[in-house]
Every structure is written in C-alpha cells, then in structure tokens.
Amino acid sequence: MRTPNNERLTPDIADAPRPRKAEPERKCILSGDHGARAQLVRLAISPDGQVLPDIHAKAPGRGAWLGVSRADLEAAMAKGKLKGALARAFKGAALTVPDDLADRIEDGLRRALLDRLGLELRAGHLILGSDRIAEHARGGAVELLLHASDASADGSRKLDQAWRVGNDIEGSGATGTTLPLDRAALSVAMGRDNVVHMALADPAAAARVSLALGRLMHFLGGEEAAPEGDRRTPAALDD
C-alpha cells in the first residue's frame, strides 16, 4: 500500500503483522494423508535406480513423500504396497527398493537431529551441564529440555523439577523429552565428554530442534516433541 508523502503511517499500519506464508504440504504415498513438507520424509531415485531417503529434500528430480511410522513402512514393504505406491509416484520409472530402506531413513533422521544439535551448539544456543541447565530452568528461561536415553532417573527428575518451578507448573507432571539417543552418541556429535542433558532457551532454536526430533520420534512410533509455543511435554498435555 502506498502512503502519500504528507500522510504519516499510523501505528496500526506500521505495526501490522505481515501475513505468514502457508507452509507447503505434501501427500504421503502410503497413507494418503497430507502433512507439512518439513515433517515428512522425501524419497528420491539415485542414478542407479535405487529409492533412497532424501532427508533434507534437496535431491533433484521427482520425489515421493512418506509420513508413516517405521512399523507401517515395513508392513507396506512386506505386502508389496510400497513398491506399487512408488511406481505410481515415479510414473513407472525403473527403480529398486533396498531391503534396508527403513534403516536408512532412521539413520538419516538420527543424523539430521544430531547435526541440528551441533549447529545450535556452535551458534551458542545449546545449554550443557546440569548446573547451568538447572539455573536457566529455575529462571523460566528454558524452552526445551532434553535428556539422553540412558540418563539417570535422579538426574532427569531434578532438572524436570527445576523446569516446572521456572515455568510455574509445579504438580503438572511435566517432564523434559527423553531423546532416542544415548550419551555416547550425543557426546560424539557435540565433541564434548559425557553429554547427558541439554536445554535450549532461544524459542527459534528450540523450534528447529523440535522439528528434527519430531520427525525422528514419529518415524520410530513414539511421542513427538512438544509443539512450538508450548513448553510442556506431550505426556503433560494429556493431564
């Protein structure tokens, strides 16, 4: 909208939020359900005709999208449904579905999550160390609290309690998210010793990690990370 030279912008015009672009959606070739492009897994055909996961959706050419769990994918592969769906998606192109496709997808999603955590660490957004995390949590400054799969129950419980206190939700039963990754994998990815607990205070960084984590946990058939803007875990949302 053009404003005449002698007319000043009023606050309601100057501060009006820009409309958000609709997030692109894709259709899962197995379930037929539509979902956000960023939450599904893209499959692409390699030069030698193999169907492979394109985790970051950057491979050239036609792609097919999956939004089902690993168990559903393996069931579809066993019944021959996946190959038929891929033949339709790729318009009859010659292709080969590797027997370990589910493993490759899971490995790719794990790597994507670890890479995202590493990027947030290098950007200064990831908080490590139980004492530092507890301090931020009690101050209400933690957007996302994460525990390694082999974290001790006592250590996780103490940080969960600090998080609830900081968010004024004591008694809710809310907890941090237990990652499908152990401390060894986290320590290697972070380049640090004994990484067991992590936290993010920056909302945008927490949303990026939640997206990568949600894709992996959905594929594994577990709970997804809490949605952006809600600091409670899915378990607490059921209370």
mmCIF file of N, CA and C in Angstrom, residues 153-222:
data_model
loop_
_atom_site.group_PDB
_atom_site.id
_atom_site.type_symbol
_atom_site.label_atom_id
_atom_site.label_comp_id
_atom_site.label_asym_id
_atom_site.label_seq_id
_atom_site.Cartn_x
_atom_site.Cartn_y
_atom_site.Cartn_z
ATOM 1 N N ALA A 153 17.635 -41.614 36.247
ATOM 2 C CA ALA A 153 16.306 -41.129 36.616
ATOM 3 C C ALA A 153 16.402 -39.970 37.597
ATOM 4 N N ASP A 154 17.363 -40.036 38.510
ATOM 5 C CA ASP A 154 17.503 -38.987 39.522
ATOM 6 C C ASP A 154 17.942 -37.670 38.890
ATOM 7 N N GLY A 155 18.914 -37.733 37.977
ATOM 8 C CA GLY A 155 19.382 -36.516 37.324
ATOM 9 C C GLY A 155 18.295 -35.862 36.492
ATOM 10 N N SER A 156 17.542 -36.663 35.759
ATOM 11 C CA SER A 156 16.444 -36.122 34.951
ATOM 12 C C SER A 156 15.356 -35.540 35.842
ATOM 13 N N ARG A 157 15.061 -36.235 36.942
ATOM 14 C CA ARG A 157 13.998 -35.777 37.841
ATOM 15 C C ARG A 157 14.314 -34.401 38.421
ATOM 16 N N LYS A 158 15.565 -34.177 38.816
ATOM 17 C CA LYS A 158 15.947 -32.890 39.401
ATOM 18 C C LYS A 158 15.811 -31.752 38.391
ATOM 19 N N LEU A 159 16.225 -31.997 37.160
ATOM 20 C CA LEU A 159 16.113 -30.952 36.144
ATOM 21 C C LEU A 159 14.657 -30.728 35.743
ATOM 22 N N ASP A 160 13.881 -31.794 35.685
ATOM 23 C CA ASP A 160 12.455 -31.649 35.385
ATOM 24 C C ASP A 160 11.775 -30.783 36.445
ATOM 25 N N GLN A 161 12.137 -31.016 37.704
ATOM 26 C CA GLN A 161 11.552 -30.242 38.791
ATOM 27 C C GLN A 161 11.927 -28.769 38.678
ATOM 28 N N ALA A 162 13.190 -28.495 38.374
ATOM 29 C CA ALA A 162 13.625 -27.105 38.206
ATOM 30 C C ALA A 162 12.875 -26.447 37.054
ATOM 31 N N TRP A 163 12.640 -27.197 36.009
ATOM 32 C CA TRP A 163 11.925 -26.682 34.835
ATOM 33 C C TRP A 163 10.476 -26.349 35.187
ATOM 34 N N ARG A 164 9.834 -27.224 35.944
ATOM 35 C CA ARG A 164 8.448 -26.965 36.344
ATOM 36 C C ARG A 164 8.362 -25.738 37.245
ATOM 37 N N VAL A 165 9.330 -25.597 38.155
ATOM 38 C CA VAL A 165 9.339 -24.429 39.046
ATOM 39 C C VAL A 165 9.476 -23.147 38.228
ATOM 40 N N GLY A 166 10.404 -23.144 37.278
ATOM 41 C CA GLY A 166 10.630 -21.953 36.467
ATOM 42 C C GLY A 166 9.451 -21.576 35.600
ATOM 43 N N ASN A 167 8.662 -22.569 35.207
ATOM 44 C CA ASN A 167 7.500 -22.310 34.356
ATOM 45 C C ASN A 167 6.203 -22.216 35.148
ATOM 46 N N ASP A 168 6.331 -22.276 36.487
ATOM 47 C CA ASP A 168 5.169 -22.154 37.364
ATOM 48 C C ASP A 168 4.118 -23.216 37.048
ATOM 49 N N ILE A 169 4.580 -24.450 36.839
ATOM 50 C CA ILE A 169 3.653 -25.555 36.556
ATOM 51 C C ILE A 169 3.944 -26.735 37.487
ATOM 52 N N GLU A 170 4.310 -26.426 38.717
ATOM 53 C CA GLU A 170 4.555 -27.485 39.691
ATOM 54 C C GLU A 170 3.288 -28.319 39.882
ATOM 55 N N GLY A 171 3.481 -29.610 40.028
ATOM 56 C CA GLY A 171 2.355 -30.508 40.206
ATOM 57 C C GLY A 171 1.730 -30.976 38.909
ATOM 58 N N SER A 172 2.220 -30.463 37.773
ATOM 59 C CA SER A 172 1.637 -30.838 36.482
ATOM 60 C C SER A 172 2.157 -32.186 35.983
ATOM 61 N N GLY A 173 3.311 -32.608 36.496
ATOM 62 C CA GLY A 173 3.913 -33.836 35.999
ATOM 63 C C GLY A 173 4.682 -33.650 34.708
ATOM 64 N N ALA A 174 4.820 -32.399 34.252
ATOM 65 C CA ALA A 174 5.552 -32.133 33.013
ATOM 66 C C ALA A 174 7.011 -32.545 33.158
ATOM 67 N N THR A 175 7.565 -33.088 32.106
ATOM 68 C CA THR A 175 8.962 -33.517 32.111
ATOM 69 C C THR A 175 9.646 -33.069 30.832
ATOM 70 N N GLY A 176 10.968 -33.133 30.852
ATOM 71 C CA GLY A 176 11.709 -32.907 29.630
ATOM 72 C C GLY A 176 11.506 -34.080 28.683
ATOM 73 N N THR A 177 12.059 -33.971 27.496
ATOM 74 C CA THR A 177 11.918 -35.019 26.485
ATOM 75 C C THR A 177 13.120 -35.956 26.523
ATOM 76 N N THR A 178 12.858 -37.246 26.603
ATOM 77 C CA THR A 178 13.933 -38.237 26.538
ATOM 78 C C THR A 178 14.227 -38.542 25.076
ATOM 79 N N LEU A 179 15.444 -38.289 24.677
ATOM 80 C CA LEU A 179 15.844 -38.478 23.287
ATOM 81 C C LEU A 179 16.029 -39.956 22.948
ATOM 82 N N PRO A 180 15.823 -40.330 21.705
ATOM 83 C CA PRO A 180 16.132 -41.699 21.269
ATOM 84 C C PRO A 180 17.615 -41.822 20.929
ATOM 85 N N LEU A 181 18.458 -41.175 21.735
ATOM 86 C CA LEU A 181 19.906 -41.152 21.546
ATOM 87 C C LEU A 181 20.565 -41.273 22.911
ATOM 88 N N ASP A 182 21.619 -42.072 23.010
ATOM 89 C CA ASP A 182 22.291 -42.204 24.298
ATOM 90 C C ASP A 182 23.411 -41.181 24.434
ATOM 91 N N ARG A 183 24.018 -41.153 25.612
ATOM 92 C CA ARG A 183 25.044 -40.142 25.894
ATOM 93 C C ARG A 183 26.275 -40.303 25.004
ATOM 94 N N ALA A 184 26.566 -41.528 24.595
ATOM 95 C CA ALA A 184 27.727 -41.744 23.730
ATOM 96 C C ALA A 184 27.529 -41.047 22.382
ATOM 97 N N ALA A 185 26.345 -41.218 21.791
ATOM 98 C CA ALA A 185 26.061 -40.582 20.503
ATOM 99 C C ALA A 185 26.057 -39.065 20.635
ATOM 100 N N LEU A 186 25.466 -38.561 21.713
ATOM 101 C CA LEU A 186 25.418 -37.115 21.923
ATOM 102 C C LEU A 186 26.810 -36.543 22.153
ATOM 103 N N SER A 187 27.624 -37.251 22.914
ATOM 104 C CA SER A 187 28.964 -36.756 23.221
ATOM 105 C C SER A 187 29.823 -36.672 21.967
ATOM 106 N N VAL A 188 29.722 -37.680 21.109
ATOM 107 C CA VAL A 188 30.489 -37.666 19.864
ATOM 108 C C VAL A 188 30.030 -36.509 18.976
ATOM 109 N N ALA A 189 28.712 -36.342 18.851
ATOM 110 C CA ALA A 189 28.175 -35.296 17.985
ATOM 111 C C ALA A 189 28.511 -33.899 18.498
ATOM 112 N N MET A 190 28.515 -33.727 19.824
ATOM 113 C CA MET A 190 28.790 -32.414 20.405
ATOM 114 C C MET A 190 30.287 -32.148 20.572
ATOM 115 N N GLY A 191 31.097 -33.197 20.455
ATOM 116 C CA GLY A 191 32.526 -33.030 20.676
ATOM 117 C C GLY A 191 32.854 -32.733 22.123
ATOM 118 N N ARG A 192 32.014 -33.213 23.028
ATOM 119 C CA ARG A 192 32.201 -32.999 24.468
ATOM 120 C C ARG A 192 32.125 -34.341 25.186
ATOM 121 N N ASP A 193 32.641 -34.368 26.404
ATOM 122 C CA ASP A 193 32.580 -35.594 27.197
ATOM 123 C C ASP A 193 31.275 -35.660 27.982
ATOM 124 N N ASN A 194 30.677 -36.836 28.001
ATOM 125 C CA ASN A 194 29.542 -37.140 28.873
ATOM 126 C C ASN A 194 28.395 -36.132 28.756
ATOM 127 N N VAL A 195 27.875 -35.966 27.549
ATOM 128 C CA VAL A 195 26.708 -35.104 27.338
ATOM 129 C C VAL A 195 25.454 -35.914 27.651
ATOM 130 N N VAL A 196 24.782 -35.560 28.740
ATOM 131 C CA VAL A 196 23.619 -36.322 29.196
ATOM 132 C C VAL A 196 22.337 -35.496 29.120
ATOM 133 N N HIS A 197 22.428 -34.216 29.472
ATOM 134 C CA HIS A 197 21.264 -33.331 29.462
ATOM 135 C C HIS A 197 21.587 -32.103 28.619
ATOM 136 N N MET A 198 20.563 -31.566 27.959
ATOM 137 C CA MET A 198 20.712 -30.363 27.144
ATOM 138 C C MET A 198 19.462 -29.517 27.282
ATOM 139 N N ALA A 199 19.622 -28.224 27.034
ATOM 140 C CA ALA A 199 18.468 -27.331 27.071
ATOM 141 C C ALA A 199 18.662 -26.222 26.050
ATOM 142 N N LEU A 200 17.549 -25.653 25.619
ATOM 143 C CA LEU A 200 17.579 -24.512 24.707
ATOM 144 C C LEU A 200 16.704 -23.412 25.282
ATOM 145 N N ALA A 201 17.238 -22.198 25.277
ATOM 146 C CA ALA A 201 16.495 -21.052 25.786
ATOM 147 C C ALA A 201 15.894 -20.224 24.660
ATOM 148 N N ASP A 202 16.518 -20.262 23.496
ATOM 149 C CA ASP A 202 16.038 -19.476 22.360
ATOM 150 C C ASP A 202 14.838 -20.166 21.710
ATOM 151 N N PRO A 203 13.694 -19.486 21.609
ATOM 152 C CA PRO A 203 12.491 -20.132 21.058
ATOM 153 C C PRO A 203 12.671 -20.652 19.636
ATOM 154 N N ALA A 204 13.340 -19.872 18.787
ATOM 155 C CA ALA A 204 13.519 -20.306 17.400
ATOM 156 C C ALA A 204 14.412 -21.537 17.325
ATOM 157 N N ALA A 205 15.468 -21.563 18.129
ATOM 158 C CA ALA A 205 16.357 -22.725 18.156
ATOM 159 C C ALA A 205 15.617 -23.949 18.678
ATOM 160 N N ALA A 206 14.799 -23.753 19.715
ATOM 161 C CA ALA A 206 14.018 -24.866 20.266
ATOM 162 C C ALA A 206 13.051 -25.418 19.224
ATOM 163 N N ALA A 207 12.471 -24.538 18.424
ATOM 164 C CA ALA A 207 11.540 -24.980 17.384
ATOM 165 C C ALA A 207 12.264 -25.788 16.313
ATOM 166 N N ARG A 208 13.473 -25.368 15.957
ATOM 167 C CA ARG A 208 14.241 -26.107 14.939
ATOM 168 C C ARG A 208 14.610 -27.501 15.431
ATOM 169 N N VAL A 209 15.042 -27.588 16.684
ATOM 170 C CA VAL A 209 15.384 -28.895 17.245
ATOM 171 C C VAL A 209 14.135 -29.757 17.387
ATOM 172 N N SER A 210 13.032 -29.151 17.807
ATOM 173 C CA SER A 210 11.782 -29.901 17.967
ATOM 174 C C SER A 210 11.322 -30.500 16.644
ATOM 175 N N LEU A 211 11.530 -29.770 15.557
ATOM 176 C CA LEU A 211 11.128 -30.276 14.248
ATOM 177 C C LEU A 211 11.944 -31.507 13.871
ATOM 178 N N ALA A 212 13.267 -31.417 14.028
ATOM 179 C CA ALA A 212 14.128 -32.560 13.702
ATOM 180 C C ALA A 212 13.837 -33.742 14.621
ATOM 181 N N LEU A 213 13.621 -33.456 15.896
ATOM 182 C CA LEU A 213 13.316 -34.517 16.858
ATOM 183 C C LEU A 213 11.952 -35.136 16.578
ATOM 184 N N GLY A 214 10.977 -34.305 16.247
ATOM 185 C CA GLY A 214 9.635 -34.805 15.978
ATOM 186 C C GLY A 214 9.591 -35.749 14.790
ATOM 187 N N ARG A 215 10.354 -35.452 13.751
ATOM 188 C CA ARG A 215 10.393 -36.335 12.577
ATOM 189 C C ARG A 215 10.926 -37.713 12.955
ATOM 190 N N LEU A 216 12.000 -37.726 13.738
ATOM 191 C CA LEU A 216 12.591 -38.998 14.145
ATOM 192 C C LEU A 216 11.646 -39.776 15.052
ATOM 193 N N MET A 217 11.080 -39.111 16.046
ATOM 194 C CA MET A 217 10.226 -39.807 17.000
ATOM 195 C C MET A 217 8.941 -40.301 16.346
ATOM 196 N N HIS A 218 8.427 -39.543 15.393
ATOM 197 C CA HIS A 218 7.241 -40.003 14.667
ATOM 198 C C HIS A 218 7.566 -41.263 13.867
ATOM 199 N N PHE A 219 8.719 -41.277 13.215
ATOM 200 C CA PHE A 219 9.096 -42.447 12.426
ATOM 201 C C PHE A 219 9.297 -43.661 13.327
ATOM 202 N N LEU A 220 9.831 -43.431 14.521
ATOM 203 C CA LEU A 220 10.046 -44.531 15.456
ATOM 204 C C LEU A 220 8.754 -44.983 16.125
ATOM 205 N N GLY A 221 7.696 -44.205 15.936
ATOM 206 C CA GLY A 221 6.414 -44.584 16.509
ATOM 207 C C GLY A 221 6.197 -44.091 17.917
ATOM 208 N N GLY A 222 7.042 -43.141 18.369
ATOM 209 C CA GLY A 222 6.910 -42.612 19.722
ATOM 210 C C GLY A 222 6.281 -41.243 19.722
#
